[in-house]
Amino acid sequence: MILEREDWEEQRCCIARPEPTYHEEEGVVRIPARKVVEELDEILAANDTAKAEAHLKSWLEKARTGKDRSGELTVLNEQMGFYRSVGDREQGMRAVQEGLDLLETMDLKDSVTAGTTWINAATTMKAFGEASQAIPLYEKAWRAYSGRLDPTDYRFAGLSNNMALAYVDVGDCLHASRYYEKALSIIKNLPEGKLELAVTYVNMACMYDAWGRISGLKEEEQAPKDWDDRLWNCLEAAMGCLDDPSISRDGYYAFTCMKCAATFGYFGQFRRKKDLEDRAEQIYQENREKEQI
């Protein structure tokens, strides 16, 4: 089971959040985009999906009423990630189409904001079975980022991870492995990258599992002969990251535990699956209790 990863905090690797850079015409009533995102993070930390959806819908309407296109783009990006996480294909693909259409009306060209929107759109498309259509959008994002970001920027790690996932979906594990290696080389140098490392390692385990079972590949495209050992080594590395005592046990940690738990279960490691689920639920419960105070 390969993880579909969405990030809810601004400086995370897998999905960068766009900063509004478009200069609107006079008379626009801007929404407080950063506050909207921060409040969304707090709601999701308590795992309240109904409240999160209502929050996003409300602010999308306010952005449109105030003709705040940059704010609207921010909310649509958040909706892509949210609906992807809850598995709502209809609403997720709607957010993708509306986001891409809106981007075409804005003079953002190959900006970082445009690149981030392409990543969010592509990742949502991939999550709903459209990996082959997602890859060209990832490539556009790569070109945009390459012209404006340092090669070691954390956002390249997220993009590399997502491109790898898409290539696995279309059966091209050789290209996937190369992008995972790019992601690892960046994440290992991040000061707080343990959770991103965990996600990358479990996804690499899934890649090796898929790769080792594909038949009929050319010799240069075949899985490494030790693919099975690599698979289990990746799972051990992922668990080592999740057990690191230096990691903050917050909502983001809980989110990561829940996502990784499913993969450990897929590979028959049910005790680890249950342990990670318990860790996440304890954090969510504590956050819900704090909201009630």
PDB file of C-alpha atoms in Angstrom:
ATOM      1  CA  MET A   1       0.000   0.000   0.000  1.00  0.00           C
ATOM      2  CA  ILE A   2       1.692   3.166  -1.205  1.00  0.00           C
ATOM      3  CA  LEU A   3       1.020   6.274   0.803  1.00  0.00           C
ATOM      4  CA  GLU A   4      -0.793   9.232  -0.653  1.00  0.00           C
ATOM      5  CA  ARG A   5       0.811  12.038   1.284  1.00  0.00           C
ATOM      6  CA  GLU A   6      -0.640  15.473   1.923  1.00  0.00           C
ATOM      7  CA  ASP A   7       0.984  18.011   4.195  1.00  0.00           C
ATOM      8  CA  TRP A   8      -0.846  20.535   6.301  1.00  0.00           C
ATOM      9  CA  GLU A   9       2.040  22.666   7.568  1.00  0.00           C
ATOM     10  CA  GLU A  10       3.900  25.239   5.559  1.00  0.00           C
ATOM     11  CA  GLN A  11       7.493  24.038   5.797  1.00  0.00           C
ATOM     12  CA  ARG A  12       6.815  20.375   5.073  1.00  0.00           C
ATOM     13  CA  CYS A  13       8.397  18.495   2.214  1.00  0.00           C
ATOM     14  CA  CYS A  14       5.757  16.600   0.290  1.00  0.00           C
ATOM     15  CA  ILE A  15       3.331  19.314  -0.681  1.00  0.00           C
ATOM     16  CA  ALA A  16       4.512  22.927  -0.610  1.00  0.00           C
ATOM     17  CA  ARG A  17       1.802  25.487  -0.036  1.00  0.00           C
ATOM     18  CA  PRO A  18       1.720  28.447  -2.434  1.00  0.00           C
ATOM     19  CA  GLU A  19       2.199  31.964  -1.194  1.00  0.00           C
ATOM     20  CA  PRO A  20      -0.043  34.504  -2.953  1.00  0.00           C
ATOM     21  CA  THR A  21       2.177  36.624  -5.172  1.00  0.00           C
ATOM     22  CA  TYR A  22      -0.300  37.799  -7.773  1.00  0.00           C
ATOM     23  CA  HIS A  23      -1.032  41.547  -7.707  1.00  0.00           C
ATOM     24  CA  GLU A  24      -4.766  41.982  -7.808  1.00  0.00           C
ATOM     25  CA  GLU A  25      -6.579  44.953  -9.278  1.00  0.00           C
ATOM     26  CA  GLU A  26      -7.834  47.738  -7.020  1.00  0.00           C
ATOM     27  CA  GLY A  27     -11.027  47.176  -5.071  1.00  0.00           C
ATOM     28  CA  VAL A  28     -10.241  43.581  -4.166  1.00  0.00           C
ATOM     29  CA  VAL A  29     -11.137  42.427  -0.660  1.00  0.00           C
ATOM     30  CA  ARG A  30      -8.383  40.020   0.352  1.00  0.00           C
ATOM     31  CA  ILE A  31      -8.982  37.076   2.634  1.00  0.00           C
ATOM     32  CA  PRO A  32      -6.399  36.442   5.422  1.00  0.00           C
ATOM     33  CA  ALA A  33      -4.875  33.503   3.563  1.00  0.00           C
ATOM     34  CA  ARG A  34      -2.223  32.646   6.129  1.00  0.00           C
ATOM     35  CA  LYS A  35      -4.767  32.698   8.955  1.00  0.00           C
ATOM     36  CA  VAL A  36      -7.125  30.516   6.910  1.00  0.00           C
ATOM     37  CA  VAL A  37      -4.376  27.930   6.504  1.00  0.00           C
ATOM     38  CA  GLU A  38      -3.318  28.100  10.168  1.00  0.00           C
ATOM     39  CA  GLU A  39      -6.904  27.565  11.305  1.00  0.00           C
ATOM     40  CA  LEU A  40      -7.204  24.641   8.913  1.00  0.00           C
ATOM     41  CA  ASP A  41      -4.096  23.078  10.467  1.00  0.00           C
ATOM     42  CA  GLU A  42      -5.663  23.370  13.930  1.00  0.00           C
ATOM     43  CA  ILE A  43      -8.903  21.744  12.778  1.00  0.00           C
ATOM     44  CA  LEU A  44      -7.089  18.885  11.079  1.00  0.00           C
ATOM     45  CA  ALA A  45      -4.887  18.354  14.126  1.00  0.00           C
ATOM     46  CA  ALA A  46      -8.098  17.311  15.889  1.00  0.00           C
ATOM     47  CA  ASN A  47      -9.086  15.140  12.890  1.00  0.00           C
ATOM     48  CA  ASP A  48     -12.377  17.024  12.398  1.00  0.00           C
ATOM     49  CA  THR A  49     -12.893  16.576   8.653  1.00  0.00           C
ATOM     50  CA  ALA A  50     -16.459  17.933   8.570  1.00  0.00           C
ATOM     51  CA  LYS A  51     -15.374  21.196  10.171  1.00  0.00           C
ATOM     52  CA  ALA A  52     -12.333  21.383   7.848  1.00  0.00           C
ATOM     53  CA  GLU A  53     -14.507  21.027   4.752  1.00  0.00           C
ATOM     54  CA  ALA A  54     -16.923  23.719   5.934  1.00  0.00           C
ATOM     55  CA  HIS A  55     -13.988  25.996   6.746  1.00  0.00           C
ATOM     56  CA  LEU A  56     -12.574  25.697   3.232  1.00  0.00           C
ATOM     57  CA  LYS A  57     -15.917  26.128   1.504  1.00  0.00           C
ATOM     58  CA  SER A  58     -16.672  29.251   3.514  1.00  0.00           C
ATOM     59  CA  TRP A  59     -13.354  30.919   2.717  1.00  0.00           C
ATOM     60  CA  LEU A  60     -13.517  29.955  -0.943  1.00  0.00           C
ATOM     61  CA  GLU A  61     -16.853  31.755  -1.213  1.00  0.00           C
ATOM     62  CA  LYS A  62     -15.462  34.801   0.600  1.00  0.00           C
ATOM     63  CA  ALA A  63     -12.432  34.933  -1.700  1.00  0.00           C
ATOM     64  CA  ARG A  64     -14.661  34.799  -4.751  1.00  0.00           C
ATOM     65  CA  THR A  65     -17.049  37.407  -3.399  1.00  0.00           C
ATOM     66  CA  GLY A  66     -14.107  39.727  -2.758  1.00  0.00           C
ATOM     67  CA  LYS A  67     -12.554  38.933  -6.155  1.00  0.00           C
ATOM     68  CA  ASP A  68      -9.375  37.837  -4.367  1.00  0.00           C
ATOM     69  CA  ARG A  69      -7.891  35.477  -6.957  1.00  0.00           C
ATOM     70  CA  SER A  70      -4.681  34.826  -5.063  1.00  0.00           C
ATOM     71  CA  GLY A  71      -6.691  33.916  -1.958  1.00  0.00           C
ATOM     72  CA  GLU A  72      -8.991  31.768  -4.067  1.00  0.00           C
ATOM     73  CA  LEU A  73      -5.991  29.903  -5.478  1.00  0.00           C
ATOM     74  CA  THR A  74      -4.657  29.262  -1.973  1.00  0.00           C
ATOM     75  CA  VAL A  75      -7.987  27.795  -0.831  1.00  0.00           C
ATOM     76  CA  LEU A  76      -8.326  25.658  -3.969  1.00  0.00           C
ATOM     77  CA  ASN A  77      -4.850  24.253  -3.346  1.00  0.00           C
ATOM     78  CA  GLU A  78      -5.925  23.376   0.194  1.00  0.00           C
ATOM     79  CA  GLN A  79      -9.103  21.782  -1.104  1.00  0.00           C
ATOM     80  CA  MET A  80      -7.110  19.569  -3.467  1.00  0.00           C
ATOM     81  CA  GLY A  81      -5.143  18.189  -0.550  1.00  0.00           C
ATOM     82  CA  PHE A  82      -8.152  17.882   1.735  1.00  0.00           C
ATOM     83  CA  TYR A  83     -10.405  16.037  -0.696  1.00  0.00           C
ATOM     84  CA  ARG A  84      -7.513  13.818  -1.677  1.00  0.00           C
ATOM     85  CA  SER A  85      -7.033  12.861   1.978  1.00  0.00           C
ATOM     86  CA  VAL A  86     -10.709  11.961   2.484  1.00  0.00           C
ATOM     87  CA  GLY A  87     -11.011  10.161  -0.861  1.00  0.00           C
ATOM     88  CA  ASP A  88     -13.654  12.410  -2.424  1.00  0.00           C
ATOM     89  CA  ARG A  89     -12.845  12.099  -6.116  1.00  0.00           C
ATOM     90  CA  GLU A  90     -15.642  14.342  -7.401  1.00  0.00           C
ATOM     91  CA  GLN A  91     -14.782  17.285  -5.180  1.00  0.00           C
ATOM     92  CA  GLY A  92     -11.048  16.707  -5.504  1.00  0.00           C
ATOM     93  CA  MET A  93     -11.107  16.741  -9.292  1.00  0.00           C
ATOM     94  CA  ARG A  94     -13.382  19.794  -9.215  1.00  0.00           C
ATOM     95  CA  ALA A  95     -10.818  21.637  -7.116  1.00  0.00           C
ATOM     96  CA  VAL A  96      -8.101  20.562  -9.555  1.00  0.00           C
ATOM     97  CA  GLN A  97      -9.948  21.849 -12.599  1.00  0.00           C
ATOM     98  CA  GLU A  98     -10.957  25.102 -10.944  1.00  0.00           C
ATOM     99  CA  GLY A  99      -7.438  25.653  -9.660  1.00  0.00           C
ATOM    100  CA  LEU A 100      -5.824  25.042 -13.045  1.00  0.00           C
ATOM    101  CA  ASP A 101      -8.407  27.230 -14.794  1.00  0.00           C
ATOM    102  CA  LEU A 102      -7.819  30.033 -12.305  1.00  0.00           C
ATOM    103  CA  LEU A 103      -4.051  29.740 -12.691  1.00  0.00           C
ATOM    104  CA  GLU A 104      -4.423  30.312 -16.438  1.00  0.00           C
ATOM    105  CA  THR A 105      -6.037  33.699 -15.762  1.00  0.00           C
ATOM    106  CA  MET A 106      -3.191  34.891 -13.532  1.00  0.00           C
ATOM    107  CA  ASP A 107       0.140  36.257 -14.674  1.00  0.00           C
ATOM    108  CA  LEU A 108       2.196  33.781 -12.670  1.00  0.00           C
ATOM    109  CA  LYS A 109       3.962  32.008 -15.561  1.00  0.00           C
ATOM    110  CA  ASP A 110       6.543  29.557 -14.182  1.00  0.00           C
ATOM    111  CA  SER A 111       6.543  30.937 -10.643  1.00  0.00           C
ATOM    112  CA  VAL A 112       6.928  28.846  -7.493  1.00  0.00           C
ATOM    113  CA  THR A 113       3.232  29.392  -6.821  1.00  0.00           C
ATOM    114  CA  ALA A 114       2.361  28.014 -10.251  1.00  0.00           C
ATOM    115  CA  GLY A 115       4.692  25.076  -9.675  1.00  0.00           C
ATOM    116  CA  THR A 116       3.070  24.294  -6.343  1.00  0.00           C
ATOM    117  CA  THR A 117      -0.388  24.411  -7.874  1.00  0.00           C
ATOM    118  CA  TRP A 118       0.696  21.996 -10.613  1.00  0.00           C
ATOM    119  CA  ILE A 119       2.080  19.664  -7.930  1.00  0.00           C
ATOM    120  CA  ASN A 120      -1.127  19.734  -5.907  1.00  0.00           C
ATOM    121  CA  ALA A 121      -3.229  19.185  -9.013  1.00  0.00           C
ATOM    122  CA  ALA A 122      -1.006  16.362 -10.242  1.00  0.00           C
ATOM    123  CA  THR A 123      -0.941  14.639  -6.865  1.00  0.00           C
ATOM    124  CA  THR A 124      -4.725  14.758  -6.642  1.00  0.00           C
ATOM    125  CA  MET A 125      -5.076  13.380 -10.162  1.00  0.00           C
ATOM    126  CA  LYS A 126      -2.636  10.608  -9.323  1.00  0.00           C
ATOM    127  CA  ALA A 127      -4.491   9.739  -6.133  1.00  0.00           C
ATOM    128  CA  PHE A 128      -7.663   9.285  -8.169  1.00  0.00           C
ATOM    129  CA  GLY A 129      -6.101   7.010 -10.779  1.00  0.00           C
ATOM    130  CA  GLU A 130      -4.852   9.523 -13.338  1.00  0.00           C
ATOM    131  CA  ALA A 131      -1.081   9.073 -12.905  1.00  0.00           C
ATOM    132  CA  SER A 132      -0.284   9.240 -16.618  1.00  0.00           C
ATOM    133  CA  GLN A 133      -1.968  12.656 -16.843  1.00  0.00           C
ATOM    134  CA  ALA A 134      -0.277  13.794 -13.643  1.00  0.00           C
ATOM    135  CA  ILE A 135       3.306  13.240 -14.806  1.00  0.00           C
ATOM    136  CA  PRO A 136       3.322  16.131 -17.352  1.00  0.00           C
ATOM    137  CA  LEU A 137       2.130  18.504 -14.614  1.00  0.00           C
ATOM    138  CA  TYR A 138       4.915  17.327 -12.316  1.00  0.00           C
ATOM    139  CA  GLU A 139       7.384  17.989 -15.119  1.00  0.00           C
ATOM    140  CA  LYS A 140       6.046  21.539 -15.512  1.00  0.00           C
ATOM    141  CA  ALA A 141       6.456  22.040 -11.776  1.00  0.00           C
ATOM    142  CA  TRP A 142      10.023  20.718 -11.937  1.00  0.00           C
ATOM    143  CA  ARG A 143      10.912  23.249 -14.623  1.00  0.00           C
ATOM    144  CA  ALA A 144       9.318  26.070 -12.624  1.00  0.00           C
ATOM    145  CA  TYR A 145      11.143  25.109  -9.441  1.00  0.00           C
ATOM    146  CA  SER A 146      14.442  24.601 -11.253  1.00  0.00           C
ATOM    147  CA  GLY A 147      14.426  28.181 -12.440  1.00  0.00           C
ATOM    148  CA  ARG A 148      13.740  29.671  -9.015  1.00  0.00           C
ATOM    149  CA  LEU A 149      14.805  27.345  -6.202  1.00  0.00           C
ATOM    150  CA  ASP A 150      18.102  25.973  -4.959  1.00  0.00           C
ATOM    151  CA  PRO A 151      18.500  22.275  -5.933  1.00  0.00           C
ATOM    152  CA  THR A 152      18.634  21.373  -2.222  1.00  0.00           C
ATOM    153  CA  ASP A 153      15.384  23.179  -1.379  1.00  0.00           C
ATOM    154  CA  TYR A 154      12.993  20.974   0.611  1.00  0.00           C
ATOM    155  CA  ARG A 155      10.310  21.447  -2.012  1.00  0.00           C
ATOM    156  CA  PHE A 156      12.329  19.406  -4.496  1.00  0.00           C
ATOM    157  CA  ALA A 157      12.173  16.496  -2.065  1.00  0.00           C
ATOM    158  CA  GLY A 158       8.384  16.643  -2.036  1.00  0.00           C
ATOM    159  CA  LEU A 159       8.214  16.934  -5.784  1.00  0.00           C
ATOM    160  CA  SER A 160      10.652  14.032  -6.228  1.00  0.00           C
ATOM    161  CA  ASN A 161       8.596  11.852  -3.907  1.00  0.00           C
ATOM    162  CA  ASN A 162       5.397  12.582  -5.768  1.00  0.00           C
ATOM    163  CA  MET A 163       6.970  12.001  -9.167  1.00  0.00           C
ATOM    164  CA  ALA A 164       8.283   8.669  -7.921  1.00  0.00           C
ATOM    165  CA  LEU A 165       4.800   7.657  -6.781  1.00  0.00           C
ATOM    166  CA  ALA A 166       3.378   8.517 -10.194  1.00  0.00           C
ATOM    167  CA  TYR A 167       6.051   6.527 -12.005  1.00  0.00           C
ATOM    168  CA  VAL A 168       5.332   3.495  -9.814  1.00  0.00           C
ATOM    169  CA  ASP A 169       1.662   3.807 -10.722  1.00  0.00           C
ATOM    170  CA  VAL A 170       2.482   3.606 -14.435  1.00  0.00           C
ATOM    171  CA  GLY A 171       4.900   0.704 -13.900  1.00  0.00           C
ATOM    172  CA  ASP A 172       8.162   2.609 -14.422  1.00  0.00           C
ATOM    173  CA  CYS A 173       9.978   1.720 -11.207  1.00  0.00           C
ATOM    174  CA  LEU A 174      13.403   2.522 -12.630  1.00  0.00           C
ATOM    175  CA  HIS A 175      12.493   6.206 -12.943  1.00  0.00           C
ATOM    176  CA  ALA A 176      10.708   6.025  -9.590  1.00  0.00           C
ATOM    177  CA  SER A 177      13.833   4.762  -7.847  1.00  0.00           C
ATOM    178  CA  ARG A 178      15.874   7.649  -9.219  1.00  0.00           C
ATOM    179  CA  TYR A 179      13.409  10.216  -7.910  1.00  0.00           C
ATOM    180  CA  TYR A 180      13.288   8.545  -4.508  1.00  0.00           C
ATOM    181  CA  GLU A 181      17.066   8.784  -4.312  1.00  0.00           C
ATOM    182  CA  LYS A 182      16.834  12.496  -5.151  1.00  0.00           C
ATOM    183  CA  ALA A 183      14.303  12.926  -2.351  1.00  0.00           C
ATOM    184  CA  LEU A 184      16.443  11.052   0.180  1.00  0.00           C
ATOM    185  CA  SER A 185      19.534  13.087  -0.640  1.00  0.00           C
ATOM    186  CA  ILE A 186      17.656  16.286   0.237  1.00  0.00           C
ATOM    187  CA  ILE A 187      15.602  15.093   3.208  1.00  0.00           C
ATOM    188  CA  LYS A 188      18.588  13.613   5.030  1.00  0.00           C
ATOM    189  CA  ASN A 189      20.063  17.118   5.263  1.00  0.00           C
ATOM    190  CA  LEU A 190      16.921  18.749   6.636  1.00  0.00           C
ATOM    191  CA  PRO A 191      17.057  19.640  10.341  1.00  0.00           C
ATOM    192  CA  GLU A 192      13.558  18.240  10.990  1.00  0.00           C
ATOM    193  CA  GLY A 193      13.096  15.707   8.224  1.00  0.00           C
ATOM    194  CA  LYS A 194      12.476  12.468  10.140  1.00  0.00           C
ATOM    195  CA  LEU A 195       8.799  12.224   9.277  1.00  0.00           C
ATOM    196  CA  GLU A 196       9.489  12.899   5.619  1.00  0.00           C
ATOM    197  CA  LEU A 197      12.176  10.212   5.730  1.00  0.00           C
ATOM    198  CA  ALA A 198       9.679   7.758   7.210  1.00  0.00           C
ATOM    199  CA  VAL A 199       7.189   8.404   4.427  1.00  0.00           C
ATOM    200  CA  THR A 200       9.867   8.119   1.755  1.00  0.00           C
ATOM    201  CA  TYR A 201      11.138   4.819   3.150  1.00  0.00           C
ATOM    202  CA  VAL A 202       7.704   3.174   3.345  1.00  0.00           C
ATOM    203  CA  ASN A 203       6.943   4.272  -0.188  1.00  0.00           C
ATOM    204  CA  MET A 204      10.272   2.876  -1.352  1.00  0.00           C
ATOM    205  CA  ALA A 205       9.356  -0.422   0.292  1.00  0.00           C
ATOM    206  CA  CYS A 206       6.163  -0.460  -1.733  1.00  0.00           C
ATOM    207  CA  MET A 207       8.119   0.382  -4.878  1.00  0.00           C
ATOM    208  CA  TYR A 208      10.483  -2.559  -4.370  1.00  0.00           C
ATOM    209  CA  ASP A 209       7.500  -4.835  -3.757  1.00  0.00           C
ATOM    210  CA  ALA A 210       5.876  -3.750  -7.017  1.00  0.00           C
ATOM    211  CA  TRP A 211       9.137  -3.716  -8.968  1.00  0.00           C
ATOM    212  CA  GLY A 212      10.135  -7.227  -7.942  1.00  0.00           C
ATOM    213  CA  ARG A 213       6.847  -8.603  -9.213  1.00  0.00           C
ATOM    214  CA  ILE A 214       6.907  -7.031 -12.678  1.00  0.00           C
ATOM    215  CA  SER A 215       7.832  -9.515 -15.389  1.00  0.00           C
ATOM    216  CA  GLY A 216       8.950  -8.970 -18.960  1.00  0.00           C
ATOM    217  CA  LEU A 217      11.155  -5.946 -18.304  1.00  0.00           C
ATOM    218  CA  LYS A 218      14.321  -5.285 -20.249  1.00  0.00           C
ATOM    219  CA  GLU A 219      17.465  -6.269 -18.367  1.00  0.00           C
ATOM    220  CA  GLU A 220      18.397  -2.663 -17.592  1.00  0.00           C
ATOM    221  CA  GLU A 221      14.892  -1.995 -16.241  1.00  0.00           C
ATOM    222  CA  GLN A 222      14.636  -4.990 -13.925  1.00  0.00           C
ATOM    223  CA  ALA A 223      14.528  -4.687 -10.152  1.00  0.00           C
ATOM    224  CA  PRO A 224      17.789  -5.122  -8.196  1.00  0.00           C
ATOM    225  CA  LYS A 225      18.398  -8.771  -7.324  1.00  0.00           C
ATOM    226  CA  ASP A 226      18.223  -7.934  -3.627  1.00  0.00           C
ATOM    227  CA  TRP A 227      14.938  -6.039  -3.958  1.00  0.00           C
ATOM    228  CA  ASP A 228      13.301  -8.106  -1.197  1.00  0.00           C
ATOM    229  CA  ASP A 229      16.052  -7.258   1.315  1.00  0.00           C
ATOM    230  CA  ARG A 230      15.843  -3.609   0.322  1.00  0.00           C
ATOM    231  CA  LEU A 231      12.097  -3.682   0.970  1.00  0.00           C
ATOM    232  CA  TRP A 232      12.469  -4.857   4.579  1.00  0.00           C
ATOM    233  CA  ASN A 233      15.405  -2.547   5.199  1.00  0.00           C
ATOM    234  CA  CYS A 234      13.240   0.392   4.129  1.00  0.00           C
ATOM    235  CA  LEU A 235      10.523  -0.601   6.598  1.00  0.00           C
ATOM    236  CA  GLU A 236      13.058  -0.847   9.416  1.00  0.00           C
ATOM    237  CA  ALA A 237      14.464   2.568   8.517  1.00  0.00           C
ATOM    238  CA  ALA A 238      10.963   4.069   8.481  1.00  0.00           C
ATOM    239  CA  MET A 239      10.148   2.684  11.916  1.00  0.00           C
ATOM    240  CA  GLY A 240      13.439   3.994  13.243  1.00  0.00           C
ATOM    241  CA  CYS A 241      12.418   7.477  12.137  1.00  0.00           C
ATOM    242  CA  LEU A 242       8.973   7.217  13.743  1.00  0.00           C
ATOM    243  CA  ASP A 243      10.513   6.019  17.003  1.00  0.00           C
ATOM    244  CA  ASP A 244      12.955   8.918  17.169  1.00  0.00           C
ATOM    245  CA  PRO A 245      12.380  10.588  20.568  1.00  0.00           C
ATOM    246  CA  SER A 246      13.356  14.009  19.203  1.00  0.00           C
ATOM    247  CA  ILE A 247      10.236  14.237  17.020  1.00  0.00           C
ATOM    248  CA  SER A 248       7.368  16.357  18.346  1.00  0.00           C
ATOM    249  CA  ARG A 249       4.285  14.229  19.015  1.00  0.00           C
ATOM    250  CA  ASP A 250       1.857  16.657  17.376  1.00  0.00           C
ATOM    251  CA  GLY A 251      -0.957  16.458  14.834  1.00  0.00           C
ATOM    252  CA  TYR A 252       1.478  16.129  11.976  1.00  0.00           C
ATOM    253  CA  TYR A 253       3.165  13.187  13.716  1.00  0.00           C
ATOM    254  CA  ALA A 254      -0.253  11.565  14.246  1.00  0.00           C
ATOM    255  CA  PHE A 255      -1.113  12.052  10.575  1.00  0.00           C
ATOM    256  CA  THR A 256       2.153  10.391   9.548  1.00  0.00           C
ATOM    257  CA  CYS A 257       1.643   7.479  11.946  1.00  0.00           C
ATOM    258  CA  MET A 258      -1.805   6.759  10.542  1.00  0.00           C
ATOM    259  CA  LYS A 259      -0.575   6.795   6.974  1.00  0.00           C
ATOM    260  CA  CYS A 260       2.448   4.619   7.702  1.00  0.00           C
ATOM    261  CA  ALA A 261       0.396   2.189   9.802  1.00  0.00           C
ATOM    262  CA  ALA A 262      -1.541   1.052   6.742  1.00  0.00           C
ATOM    263  CA  THR A 263       1.656   0.157   4.917  1.00  0.00           C
ATOM    264  CA  PHE A 264       3.087  -1.815   7.840  1.00  0.00           C
ATOM    265  CA  GLY A 265      -0.195  -3.721   7.957  1.00  0.00           C
ATOM    266  CA  TYR A 266       0.011  -4.419   4.236  1.00  0.00           C
ATOM    267  CA  PHE A 267       3.359  -6.135   4.793  1.00  0.00           C
ATOM    268  CA  GLY A 268       2.036  -8.185   7.711  1.00  0.00           C
ATOM    269  CA  GLN A 269       3.586  -6.133  10.534  1.00  0.00           C
ATOM    270  CA  PHE A 270       0.354  -5.883  12.477  1.00  0.00           C
ATOM    271  CA  ARG A 271       1.850  -5.057  15.865  1.00  0.00           C
ATOM    272  CA  ARG A 272       3.549  -2.024  14.414  1.00  0.00           C
ATOM    273  CA  LYS A 273       0.347  -1.077  12.631  1.00  0.00           C
ATOM    274  CA  LYS A 274      -1.632  -1.197  15.882  1.00  0.00           C
ATOM    275  CA  ASP A 275       1.090   0.675  17.791  1.00  0.00           C
ATOM    276  CA  LEU A 276       1.174   3.523  15.265  1.00  0.00           C
ATOM    277  CA  GLU A 277      -2.613   3.767  15.175  1.00  0.00           C
ATOM    278  CA  ASP A 278      -2.687   3.972  18.976  1.00  0.00           C
ATOM    279  CA  ARG A 279      -0.068   6.728  18.975  1.00  0.00           C
ATOM    280  CA  ALA A 280      -2.102   8.734  16.477  1.00  0.00           C
ATOM    281  CA  GLU A 281      -5.411   8.285  18.273  1.00  0.00           C
ATOM    282  CA  GLN A 282      -3.920   9.384  21.580  1.00  0.00           C
ATOM    283  CA  ILE A 283      -2.676  12.616  19.981  1.00  0.00           C
ATOM    284  CA  TYR A 284      -5.989  13.255  18.231  1.00  0.00           C
ATOM    285  CA  GLN A 285      -7.874  12.679  21.484  1.00  0.00           C
ATOM    286  CA  GLU A 286      -5.620  15.081  23.372  1.00  0.00           C
ATOM    287  CA  ASN A 287      -6.109  17.710  20.664  1.00  0.00           C
ATOM    288  CA  ARG A 288      -9.888  17.289  20.766  1.00  0.00           C
ATOM    289  CA  GLU A 289      -9.860  17.740  24.524  1.00  0.00           C
ATOM    290  CA  LYS A 290      -7.803  20.915  24.187  1.00  0.00           C
ATOM    291  CA  GLU A 291     -10.326  22.343  21.728  1.00  0.00           C
ATOM    292  CA  GLN A 292     -13.119  21.787  24.236  1.00  0.00           C
ATOM    293  CA  ILE A 293     -11.352  23.714  26.999  1.00  0.00           C
TER     294      ILE A 293
END
